[in-house]
Coordinates of C-alpha atoms (C1' of nucleotides) in Angstrom, one line a residue:
Chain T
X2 CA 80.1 129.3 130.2
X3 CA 84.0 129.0 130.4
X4 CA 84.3 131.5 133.1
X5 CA 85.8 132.0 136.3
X6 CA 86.4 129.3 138.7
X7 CA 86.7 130.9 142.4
X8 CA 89.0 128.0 143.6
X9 CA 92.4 129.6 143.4
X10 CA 95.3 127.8 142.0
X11 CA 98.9 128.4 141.8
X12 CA 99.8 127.7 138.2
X13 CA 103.4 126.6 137.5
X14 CA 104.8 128.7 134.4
X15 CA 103.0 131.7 135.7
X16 CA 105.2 131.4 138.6
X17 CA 106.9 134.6 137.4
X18 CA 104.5 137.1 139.2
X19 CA 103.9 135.0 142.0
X20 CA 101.5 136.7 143.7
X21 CA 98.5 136.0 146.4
X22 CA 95.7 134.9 143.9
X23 CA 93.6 136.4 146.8
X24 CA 95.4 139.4 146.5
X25 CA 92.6 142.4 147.8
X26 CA 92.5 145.7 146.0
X27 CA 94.3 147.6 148.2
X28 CA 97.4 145.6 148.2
X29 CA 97.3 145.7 144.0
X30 CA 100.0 147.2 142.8
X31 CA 97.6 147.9 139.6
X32 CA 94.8 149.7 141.7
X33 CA 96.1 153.0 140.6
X34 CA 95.0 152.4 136.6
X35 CA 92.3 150.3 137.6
X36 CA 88.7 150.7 139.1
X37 CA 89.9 151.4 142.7
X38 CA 91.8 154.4 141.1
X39 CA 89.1 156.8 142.2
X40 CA 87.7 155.0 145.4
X41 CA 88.7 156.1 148.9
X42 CA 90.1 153.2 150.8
X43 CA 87.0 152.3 152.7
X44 CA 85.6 152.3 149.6
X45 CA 88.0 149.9 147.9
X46 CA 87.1 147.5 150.9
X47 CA 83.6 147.6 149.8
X48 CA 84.5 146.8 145.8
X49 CA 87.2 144.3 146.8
X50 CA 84.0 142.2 148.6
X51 CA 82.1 142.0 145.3
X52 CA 85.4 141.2 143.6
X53 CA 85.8 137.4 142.5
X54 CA 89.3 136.3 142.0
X55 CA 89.3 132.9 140.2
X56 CA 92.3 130.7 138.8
X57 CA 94.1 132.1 136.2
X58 CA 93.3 131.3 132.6
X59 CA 95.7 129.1 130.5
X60 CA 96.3 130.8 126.6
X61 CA 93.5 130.1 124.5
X62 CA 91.2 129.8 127.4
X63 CA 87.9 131.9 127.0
X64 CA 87.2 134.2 129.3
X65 CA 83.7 134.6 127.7
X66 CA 82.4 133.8 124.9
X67 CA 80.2 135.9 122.1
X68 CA 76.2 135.5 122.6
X69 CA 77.2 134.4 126.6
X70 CA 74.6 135.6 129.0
X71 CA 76.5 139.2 130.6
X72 CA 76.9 139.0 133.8
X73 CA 80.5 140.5 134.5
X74 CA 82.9 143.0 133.8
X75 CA 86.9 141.3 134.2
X76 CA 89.7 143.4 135.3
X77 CA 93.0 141.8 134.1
X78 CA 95.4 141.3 136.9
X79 CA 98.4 139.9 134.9
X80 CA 98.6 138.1 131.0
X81 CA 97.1 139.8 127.6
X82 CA 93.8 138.7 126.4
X83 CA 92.1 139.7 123.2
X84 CA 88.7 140.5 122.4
X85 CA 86.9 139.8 118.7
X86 CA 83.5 139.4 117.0
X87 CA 82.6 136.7 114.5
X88 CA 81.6 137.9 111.5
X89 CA 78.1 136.5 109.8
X90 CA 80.3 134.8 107.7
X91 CA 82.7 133.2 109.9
X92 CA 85.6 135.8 109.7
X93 CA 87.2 137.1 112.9
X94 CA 87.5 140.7 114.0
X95 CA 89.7 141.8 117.0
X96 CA 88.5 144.5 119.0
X97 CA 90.8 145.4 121.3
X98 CA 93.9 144.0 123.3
X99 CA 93.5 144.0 126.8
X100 CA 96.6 144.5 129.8
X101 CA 97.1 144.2 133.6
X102 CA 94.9 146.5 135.0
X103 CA 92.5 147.5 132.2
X104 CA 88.6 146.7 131.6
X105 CA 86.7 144.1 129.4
X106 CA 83.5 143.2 128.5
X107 CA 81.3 146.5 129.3
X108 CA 80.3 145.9 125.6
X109 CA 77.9 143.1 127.0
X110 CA 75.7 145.5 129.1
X111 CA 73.3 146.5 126.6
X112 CA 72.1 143.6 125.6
X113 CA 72.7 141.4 128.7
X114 CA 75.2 139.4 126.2
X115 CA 78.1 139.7 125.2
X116 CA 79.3 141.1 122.1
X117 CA 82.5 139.6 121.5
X118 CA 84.6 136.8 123.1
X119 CA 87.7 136.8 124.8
X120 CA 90.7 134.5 125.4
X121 CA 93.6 135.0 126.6
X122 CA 96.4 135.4 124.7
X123 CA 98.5 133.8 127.6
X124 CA 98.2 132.9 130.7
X125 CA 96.1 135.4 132.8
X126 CA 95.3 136.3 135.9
X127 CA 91.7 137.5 136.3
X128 CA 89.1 139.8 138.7
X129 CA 85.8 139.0 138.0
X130 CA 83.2 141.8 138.8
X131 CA 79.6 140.7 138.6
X132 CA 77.4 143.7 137.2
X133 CA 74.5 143.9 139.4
X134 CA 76.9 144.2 142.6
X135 CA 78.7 146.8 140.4
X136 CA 75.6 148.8 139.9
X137 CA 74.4 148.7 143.6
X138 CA 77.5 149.9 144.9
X139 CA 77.4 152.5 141.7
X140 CA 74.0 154.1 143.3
X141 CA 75.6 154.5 146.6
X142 CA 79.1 155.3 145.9
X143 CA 79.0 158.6 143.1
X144 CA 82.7 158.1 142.6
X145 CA 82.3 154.5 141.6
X146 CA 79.4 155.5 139.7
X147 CA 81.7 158.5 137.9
X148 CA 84.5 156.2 137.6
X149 CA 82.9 153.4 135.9
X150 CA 81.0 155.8 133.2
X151 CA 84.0 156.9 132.6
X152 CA 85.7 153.9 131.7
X153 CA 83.0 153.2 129.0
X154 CA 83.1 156.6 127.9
X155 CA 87.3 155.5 127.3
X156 CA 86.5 152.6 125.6
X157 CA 84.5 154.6 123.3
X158 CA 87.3 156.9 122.3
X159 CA 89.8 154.5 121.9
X160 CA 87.4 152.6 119.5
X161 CA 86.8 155.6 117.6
X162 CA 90.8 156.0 117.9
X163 CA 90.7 153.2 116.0
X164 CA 88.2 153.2 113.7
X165 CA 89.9 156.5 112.8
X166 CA 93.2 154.3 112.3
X167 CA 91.4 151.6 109.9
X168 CA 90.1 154.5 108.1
X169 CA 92.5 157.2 107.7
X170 CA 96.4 155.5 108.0
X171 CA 98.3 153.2 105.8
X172 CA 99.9 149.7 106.6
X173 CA 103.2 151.5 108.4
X174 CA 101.2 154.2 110.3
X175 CA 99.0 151.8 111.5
X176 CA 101.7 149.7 113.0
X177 CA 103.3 152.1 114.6
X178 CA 100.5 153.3 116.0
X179 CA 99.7 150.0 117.8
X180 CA 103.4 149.9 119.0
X181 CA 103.2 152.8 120.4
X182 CA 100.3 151.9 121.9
X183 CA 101.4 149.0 123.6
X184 CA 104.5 151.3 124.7
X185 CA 102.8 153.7 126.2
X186 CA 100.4 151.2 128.1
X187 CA 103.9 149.2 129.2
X188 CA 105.2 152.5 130.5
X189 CA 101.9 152.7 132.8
X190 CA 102.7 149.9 134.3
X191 CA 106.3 151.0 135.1
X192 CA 107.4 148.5 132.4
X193 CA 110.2 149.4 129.7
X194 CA 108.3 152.0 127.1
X195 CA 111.1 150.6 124.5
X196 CA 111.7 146.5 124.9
X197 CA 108.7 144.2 125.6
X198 CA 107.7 140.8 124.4
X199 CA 104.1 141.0 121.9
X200 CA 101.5 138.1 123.3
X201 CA 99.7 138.5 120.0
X202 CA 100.5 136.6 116.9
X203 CA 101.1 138.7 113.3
X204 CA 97.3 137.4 112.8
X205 CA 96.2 138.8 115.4
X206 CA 98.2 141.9 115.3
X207 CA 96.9 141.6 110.9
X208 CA 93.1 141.2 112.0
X209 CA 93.1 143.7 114.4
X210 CA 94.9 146.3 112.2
X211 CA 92.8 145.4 108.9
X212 CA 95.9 144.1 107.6
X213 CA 97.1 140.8 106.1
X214 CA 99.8 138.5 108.1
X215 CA 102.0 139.1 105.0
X216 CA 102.0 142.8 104.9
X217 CA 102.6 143.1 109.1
X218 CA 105.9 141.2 108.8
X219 CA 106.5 143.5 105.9
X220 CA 106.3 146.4 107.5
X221 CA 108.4 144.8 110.6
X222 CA 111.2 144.0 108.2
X223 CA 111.0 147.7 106.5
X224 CA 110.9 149.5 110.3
X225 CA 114.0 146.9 111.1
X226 CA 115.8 148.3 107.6
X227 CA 115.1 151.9 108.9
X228 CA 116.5 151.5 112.6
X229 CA 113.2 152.0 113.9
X230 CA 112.6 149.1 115.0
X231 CA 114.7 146.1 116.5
X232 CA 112.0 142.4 115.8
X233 CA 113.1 139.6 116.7
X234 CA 110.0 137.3 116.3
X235 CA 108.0 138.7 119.4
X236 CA 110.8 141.0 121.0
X237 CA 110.0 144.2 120.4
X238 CA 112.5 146.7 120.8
X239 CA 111.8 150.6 119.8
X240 CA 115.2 152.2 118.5
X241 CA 113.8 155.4 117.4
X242 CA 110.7 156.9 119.3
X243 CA 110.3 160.0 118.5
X244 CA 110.1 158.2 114.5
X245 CA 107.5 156.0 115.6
X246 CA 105.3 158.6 117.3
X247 CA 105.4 160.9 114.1
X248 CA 104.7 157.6 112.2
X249 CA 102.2 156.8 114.0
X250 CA 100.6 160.4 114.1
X251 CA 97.9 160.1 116.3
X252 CA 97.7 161.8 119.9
X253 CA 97.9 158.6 122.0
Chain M
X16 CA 81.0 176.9 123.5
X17 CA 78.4 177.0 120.5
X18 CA 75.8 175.1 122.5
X19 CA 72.2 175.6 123.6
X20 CA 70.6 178.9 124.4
X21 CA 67.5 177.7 126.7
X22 CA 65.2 180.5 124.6
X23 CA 62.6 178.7 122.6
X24 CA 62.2 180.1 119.1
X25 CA 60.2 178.7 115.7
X26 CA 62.6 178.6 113.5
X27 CA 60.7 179.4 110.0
X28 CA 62.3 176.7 107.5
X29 CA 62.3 174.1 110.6
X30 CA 58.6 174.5 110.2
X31 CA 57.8 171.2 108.7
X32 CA 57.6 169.6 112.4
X33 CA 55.6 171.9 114.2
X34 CA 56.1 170.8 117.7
X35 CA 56.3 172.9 120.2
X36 CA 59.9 173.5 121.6
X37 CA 59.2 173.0 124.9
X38 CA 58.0 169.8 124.5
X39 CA 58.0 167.1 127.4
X40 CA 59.7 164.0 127.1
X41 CA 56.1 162.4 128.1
X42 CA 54.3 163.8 125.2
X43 CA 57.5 163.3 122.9
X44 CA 57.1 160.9 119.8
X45 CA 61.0 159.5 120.7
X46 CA 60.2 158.6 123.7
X47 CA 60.4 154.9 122.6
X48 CA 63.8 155.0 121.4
X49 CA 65.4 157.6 123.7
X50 CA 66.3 157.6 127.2
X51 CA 63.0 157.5 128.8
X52 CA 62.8 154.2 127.3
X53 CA 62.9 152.2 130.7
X54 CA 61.5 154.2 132.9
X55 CA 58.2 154.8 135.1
X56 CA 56.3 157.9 134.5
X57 CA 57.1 159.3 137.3
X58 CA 60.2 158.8 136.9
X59 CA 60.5 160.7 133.4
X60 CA 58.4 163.7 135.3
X61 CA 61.8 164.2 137.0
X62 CA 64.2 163.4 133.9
X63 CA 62.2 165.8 132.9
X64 CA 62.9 168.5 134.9
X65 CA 67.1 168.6 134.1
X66 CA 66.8 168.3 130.5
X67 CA 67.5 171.7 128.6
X68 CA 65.4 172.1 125.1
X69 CA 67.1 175.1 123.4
X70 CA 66.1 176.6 119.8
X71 CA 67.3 174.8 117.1
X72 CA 70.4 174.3 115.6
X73 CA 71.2 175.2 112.1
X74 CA 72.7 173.1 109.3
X75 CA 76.5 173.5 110.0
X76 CA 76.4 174.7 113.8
X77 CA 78.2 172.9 116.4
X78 CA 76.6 171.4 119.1
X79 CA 79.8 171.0 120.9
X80 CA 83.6 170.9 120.0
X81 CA 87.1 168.8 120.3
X82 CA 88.3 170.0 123.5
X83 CA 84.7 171.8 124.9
X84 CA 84.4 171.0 128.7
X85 CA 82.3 168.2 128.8
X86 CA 78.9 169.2 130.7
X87 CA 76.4 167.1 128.7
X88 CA 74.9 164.8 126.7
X89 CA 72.3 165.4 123.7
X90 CA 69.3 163.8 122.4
X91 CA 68.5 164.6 118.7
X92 CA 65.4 165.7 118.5
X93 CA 64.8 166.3 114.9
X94 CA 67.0 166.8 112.2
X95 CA 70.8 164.6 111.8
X96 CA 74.6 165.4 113.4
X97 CA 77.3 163.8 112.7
X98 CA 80.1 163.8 114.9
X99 CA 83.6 163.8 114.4
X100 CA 87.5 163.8 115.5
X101 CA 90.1 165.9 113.9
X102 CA 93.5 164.1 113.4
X103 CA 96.8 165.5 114.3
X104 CA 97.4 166.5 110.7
X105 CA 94.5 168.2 110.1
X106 CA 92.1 165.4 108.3
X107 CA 88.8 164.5 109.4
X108 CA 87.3 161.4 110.9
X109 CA 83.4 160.9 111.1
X110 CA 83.1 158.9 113.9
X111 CA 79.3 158.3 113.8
X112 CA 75.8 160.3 112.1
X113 CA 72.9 160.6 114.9
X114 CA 69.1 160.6 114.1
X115 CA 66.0 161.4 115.9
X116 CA 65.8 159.4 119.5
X117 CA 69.2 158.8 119.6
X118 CA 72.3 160.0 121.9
X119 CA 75.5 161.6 121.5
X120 CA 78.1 163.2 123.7
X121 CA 79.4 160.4 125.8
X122 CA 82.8 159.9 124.6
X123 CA 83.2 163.0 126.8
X124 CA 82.7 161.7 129.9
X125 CA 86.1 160.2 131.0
X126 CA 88.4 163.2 130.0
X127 CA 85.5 166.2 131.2
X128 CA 86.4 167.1 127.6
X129 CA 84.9 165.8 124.0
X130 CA 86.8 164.1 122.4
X131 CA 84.6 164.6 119.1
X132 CA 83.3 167.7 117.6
X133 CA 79.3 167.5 116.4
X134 CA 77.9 169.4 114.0
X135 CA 74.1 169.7 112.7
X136 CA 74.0 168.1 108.8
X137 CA 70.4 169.8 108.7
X138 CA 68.2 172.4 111.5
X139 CA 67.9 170.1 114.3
X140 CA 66.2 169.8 117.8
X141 CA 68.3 169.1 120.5
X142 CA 67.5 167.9 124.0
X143 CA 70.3 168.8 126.8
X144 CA 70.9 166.7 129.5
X145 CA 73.4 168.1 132.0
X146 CA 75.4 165.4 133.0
X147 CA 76.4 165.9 137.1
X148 CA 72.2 165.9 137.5
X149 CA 72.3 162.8 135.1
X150 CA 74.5 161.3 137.6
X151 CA 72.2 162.4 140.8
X152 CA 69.2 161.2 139.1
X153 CA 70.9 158.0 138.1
X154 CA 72.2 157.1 142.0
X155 CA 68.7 157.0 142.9
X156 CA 66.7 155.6 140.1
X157 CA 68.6 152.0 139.1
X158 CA 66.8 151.4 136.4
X159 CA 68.0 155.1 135.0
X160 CA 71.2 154.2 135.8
X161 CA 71.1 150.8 133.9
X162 CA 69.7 152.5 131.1
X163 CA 72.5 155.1 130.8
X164 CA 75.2 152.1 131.2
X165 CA 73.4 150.2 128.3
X166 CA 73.2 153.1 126.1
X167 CA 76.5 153.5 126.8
X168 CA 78.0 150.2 125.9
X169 CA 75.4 150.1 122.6
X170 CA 77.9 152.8 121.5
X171 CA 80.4 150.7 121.5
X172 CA 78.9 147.6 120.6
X173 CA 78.6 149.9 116.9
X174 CA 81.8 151.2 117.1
X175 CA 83.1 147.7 116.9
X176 CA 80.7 147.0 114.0
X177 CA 82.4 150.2 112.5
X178 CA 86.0 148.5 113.3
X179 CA 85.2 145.5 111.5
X180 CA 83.3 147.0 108.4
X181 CA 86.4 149.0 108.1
X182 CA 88.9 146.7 108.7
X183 CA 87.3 143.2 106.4
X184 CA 84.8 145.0 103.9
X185 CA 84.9 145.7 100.3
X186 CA 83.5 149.4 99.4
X187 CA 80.2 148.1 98.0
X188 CA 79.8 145.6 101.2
X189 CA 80.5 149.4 103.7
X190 CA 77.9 151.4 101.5
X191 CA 75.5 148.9 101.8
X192 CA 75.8 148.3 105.7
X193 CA 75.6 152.1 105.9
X194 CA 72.2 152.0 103.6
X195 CA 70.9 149.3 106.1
X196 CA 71.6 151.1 109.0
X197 CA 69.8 154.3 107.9
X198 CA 67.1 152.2 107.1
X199 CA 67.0 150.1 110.2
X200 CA 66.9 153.2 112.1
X201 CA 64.1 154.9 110.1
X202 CA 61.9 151.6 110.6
X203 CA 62.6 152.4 114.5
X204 CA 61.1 155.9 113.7
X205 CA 58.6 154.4 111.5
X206 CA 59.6 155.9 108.2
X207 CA 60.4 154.1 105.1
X208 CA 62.4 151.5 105.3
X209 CA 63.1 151.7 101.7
X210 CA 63.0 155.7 100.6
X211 CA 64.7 158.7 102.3
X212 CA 67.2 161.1 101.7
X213 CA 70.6 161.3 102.6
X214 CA 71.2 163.6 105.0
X215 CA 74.6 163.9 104.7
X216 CA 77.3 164.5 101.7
X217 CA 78.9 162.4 99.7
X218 CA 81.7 163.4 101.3
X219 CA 80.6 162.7 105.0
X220 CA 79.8 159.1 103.4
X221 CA 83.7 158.3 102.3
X222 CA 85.0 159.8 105.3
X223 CA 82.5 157.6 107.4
X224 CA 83.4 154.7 106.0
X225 CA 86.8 155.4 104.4
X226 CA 86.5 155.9 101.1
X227 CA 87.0 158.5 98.8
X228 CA 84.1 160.3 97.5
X229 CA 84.3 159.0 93.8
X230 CA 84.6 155.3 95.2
X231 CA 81.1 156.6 97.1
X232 CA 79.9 157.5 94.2
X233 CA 80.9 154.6 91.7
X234 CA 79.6 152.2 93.9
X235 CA 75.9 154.3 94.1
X236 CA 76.5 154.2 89.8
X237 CA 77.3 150.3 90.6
X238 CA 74.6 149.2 92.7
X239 CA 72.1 151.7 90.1
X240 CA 73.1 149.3 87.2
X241 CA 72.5 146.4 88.9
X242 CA 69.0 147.3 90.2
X243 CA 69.4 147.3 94.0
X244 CA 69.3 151.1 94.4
X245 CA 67.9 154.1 93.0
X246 CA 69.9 157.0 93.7
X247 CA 69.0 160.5 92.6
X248 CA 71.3 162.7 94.1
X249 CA 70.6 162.3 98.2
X250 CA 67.0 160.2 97.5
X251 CA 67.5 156.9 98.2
X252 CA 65.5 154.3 96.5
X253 CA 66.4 150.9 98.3
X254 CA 64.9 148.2 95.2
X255 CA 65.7 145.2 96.9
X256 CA 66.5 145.0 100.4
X257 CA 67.3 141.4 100.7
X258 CA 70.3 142.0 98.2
X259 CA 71.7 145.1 100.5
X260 CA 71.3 143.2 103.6
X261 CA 73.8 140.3 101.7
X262 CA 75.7 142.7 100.3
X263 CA 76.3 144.4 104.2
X264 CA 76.7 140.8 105.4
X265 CA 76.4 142.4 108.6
X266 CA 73.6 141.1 111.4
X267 CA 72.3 145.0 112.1
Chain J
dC3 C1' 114.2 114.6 114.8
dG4 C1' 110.1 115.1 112.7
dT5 C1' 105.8 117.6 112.9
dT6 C1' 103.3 121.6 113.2
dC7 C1' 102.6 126.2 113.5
dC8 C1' 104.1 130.8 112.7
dA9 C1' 106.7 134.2 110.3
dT10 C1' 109.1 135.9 106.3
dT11 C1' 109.9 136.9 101.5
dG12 C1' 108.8 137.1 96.5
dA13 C1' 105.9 137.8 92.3
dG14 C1' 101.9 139.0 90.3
dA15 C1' 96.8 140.5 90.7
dT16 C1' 93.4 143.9 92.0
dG17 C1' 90.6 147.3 94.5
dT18 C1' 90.7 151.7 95.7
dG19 C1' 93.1 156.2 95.6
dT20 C1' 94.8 160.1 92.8
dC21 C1' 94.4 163.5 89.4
dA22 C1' 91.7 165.8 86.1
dA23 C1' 87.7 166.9 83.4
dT24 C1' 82.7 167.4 83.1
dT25 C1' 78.1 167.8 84.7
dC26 C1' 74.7 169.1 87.8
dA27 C1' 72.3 171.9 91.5
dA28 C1' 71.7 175.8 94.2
dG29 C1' 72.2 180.0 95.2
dT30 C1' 73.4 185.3 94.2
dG31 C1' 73.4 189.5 92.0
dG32 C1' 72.6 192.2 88.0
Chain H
dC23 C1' 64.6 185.9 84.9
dC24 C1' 69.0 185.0 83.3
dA25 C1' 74.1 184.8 83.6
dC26 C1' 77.5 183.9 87.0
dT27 C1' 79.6 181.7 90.7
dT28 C1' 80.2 178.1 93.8
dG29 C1' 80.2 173.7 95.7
dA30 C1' 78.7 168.8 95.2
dA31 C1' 78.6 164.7 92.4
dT32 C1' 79.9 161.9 88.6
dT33 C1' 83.0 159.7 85.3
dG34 C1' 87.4 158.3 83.2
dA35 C1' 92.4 157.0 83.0
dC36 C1' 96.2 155.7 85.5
dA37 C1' 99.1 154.7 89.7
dC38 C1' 100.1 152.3 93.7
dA39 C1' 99.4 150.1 98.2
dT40 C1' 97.9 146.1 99.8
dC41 C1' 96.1 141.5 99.0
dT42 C1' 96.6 136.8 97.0
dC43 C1' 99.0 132.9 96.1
dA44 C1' 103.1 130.2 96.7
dA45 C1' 107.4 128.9 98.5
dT46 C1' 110.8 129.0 102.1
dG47 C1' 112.6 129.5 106.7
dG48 C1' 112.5 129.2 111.6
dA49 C1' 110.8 128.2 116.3
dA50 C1' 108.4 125.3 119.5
dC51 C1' 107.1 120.9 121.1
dG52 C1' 106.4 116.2 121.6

DNA sequence: CGTTCCATTGAGATGTGTCAATTCAAGTGG
DNA sequence: CCACTTGAATTGACACATCTCAATGGAACG
């Protein structure tokens, strides 16, 4: 329902990253991590023509919504968006955090639906790919084809690098894990791997991690009374890295 | 490394289902549930033709490991895996258990490299299904191709339902979404729905779901007192479904 | 400048983990 | 066939990390 739009739109407090909202592909500065990375550039033509750029989404816009009929995968271009599942009873679960240049809402294919629903977490700048277009070019174009398996095949890990997370670590571990995370992901994108800004609340950053608001801000003021970490409200800023990574103790 | 030898063999205690190892996927009882699913006939005469049957594997073998060169997937056959990640440190994380009809292997796809170990809980048949002639057969033949993307994202559609049963439920509520599942996925098989045996330890169970085993097995002494299970050792006994289903509070 | 939402901090409750002992089941070798 | 060994499962007592409930503090916005 609430999805792309394909009248562009310059938005005022996005100014920031004022970019062409008809941008192409090859002029992306993101196509290296996202799905042109494999493509030859006659190739990338091709994908950029299924590609529909619409205006960006304000926070707490849906980009799709649980139970929606699937019909697109959505590259982020700029902004954070989250994805979560209702619960039966009502309760939210976030699935995943998604940054320029990374993939959402493969988890719709199988059942022509989506699976979750996803807003953004601040204003965002969206691709929209339509699936069937995705697939054609797939049959014709092996690297696509490779490319895009393999993004789903990611996806998988990281859930299961998650699930492993839930399972396995404790309030601290978990926390640092996420900031690291969101550091390496940062450094990706040529951004600082040690100061950045969260665009998720401590709810979402609690429901995501299993954890309760209370006990995130806890463990932010205990990482703050070790030097680890500098908070101040969303600014982030990793003091000691090399601590976090062996807190965090997972491979990412 | 430990993977299939393409030699048929009857393996004496694997007895019990007679079929013969070189099986097609035409004449194959799974062929409902597995990746034949949406295809043509003629179509599975030629999926046929890449898929590897090798002899058995025995309780404990791997079918692949952390860190193998990815060159396939696997259908189970008969028997169960599970698969799994080892952390950093050393621990164990069960990332999933896989029955008859159903498809594992794909979180190897976007490094050429598992990222999960699998091992056989019981003698099971495997069907091998190199992945580059996956990826031939799939450019030409869409509807292979969507079927491969669905299965796909159906793994991760349950890995988020793993994320949030981890992350929002009470022991009792992960036990009984794990007794549901099993007998969900019987039904598909058209077994009981209501009696089977665990295939797995007790063990397997806590790591699964992230419990330790004696919480496993207080909660099986729990739900025993209060009627809703039998358990005798690995026999499962559900007494009344309709109170595990509200228990799992989870729509699988 | 008040309202609202979000984040922090404290005190106490509780579910699950830890440690330890016991029972049970399945081999294995004498 | 029985004693012995070994690994899996159960049960109990206690500890502790995280949750719950409640109050306070701070930032953002009209």
């Amino acid at each position: 329902m609430a999805s792309q739009v394909t009248q562009p739109q310059v938005d005022g407090e996005f100014k920031p990253c004022a970019h062409d909202y008809q941008i192409n592909c090859s002029s992306c500065r993101l196509n290296s991590l996202c799905l042109p990375l494999a493509l030859e550039s006659d190739d990338v033509r091709q994908l950029d023509e299924i590609i529909q750029r619409g205006k960006p989404l304000q926070k707490g816009e849906y980009l799709y919504r649980e139970g929606d009929e699937f019909r697109s995968v959505y590259a982020v271009r700029s902004g954070t968006l989250k994805a979560y599942k209702t619960t039966d009873d009502g309760r939210e679960q976030v699935t995943g955090f998604y940054f320029p240049g990374e993939i959402l809402g493969m988890d719709g294919i199988s059942n022509n639906m989506h699976a979750s629903s996803a807003r953004a977490l601040e204003t965002a700048a969206i691709c929209e790919i339509p699936f069937t277009s995705l697939e054609k070019l797939s049959a014709s174009m092996p690297s696509l084809q490779r490319h895009f398996f393999a993004l789903m095949s990611r996806e998988i890990t990281e859930d299961q690098l998650l699930i492993t997370l839930l399972s396995k670590n404790s309030a601290d571990e978990r926390i640092a894990a996420l900031m690291l995370s969101i550091s390496t992901r940062n450094a990706r994108r040529k951004l600082s791997a040690t100061k950045f800004r969260l665009p998720m609340s401590r709810v979402d950053i609690g429901n995501y991690l299993g954890l309760t608001v209370e006990t995130v801000s806890r463990v932010f003021s205990r990482m703050q009374k070790m030097d680890i970490l500098r908070v101040d409200n969303k600014e982030i800023e990793i003091l000691d890295l090399d601590n976090v990574r062996a807190l965090a103790n997972v491979s990412s």
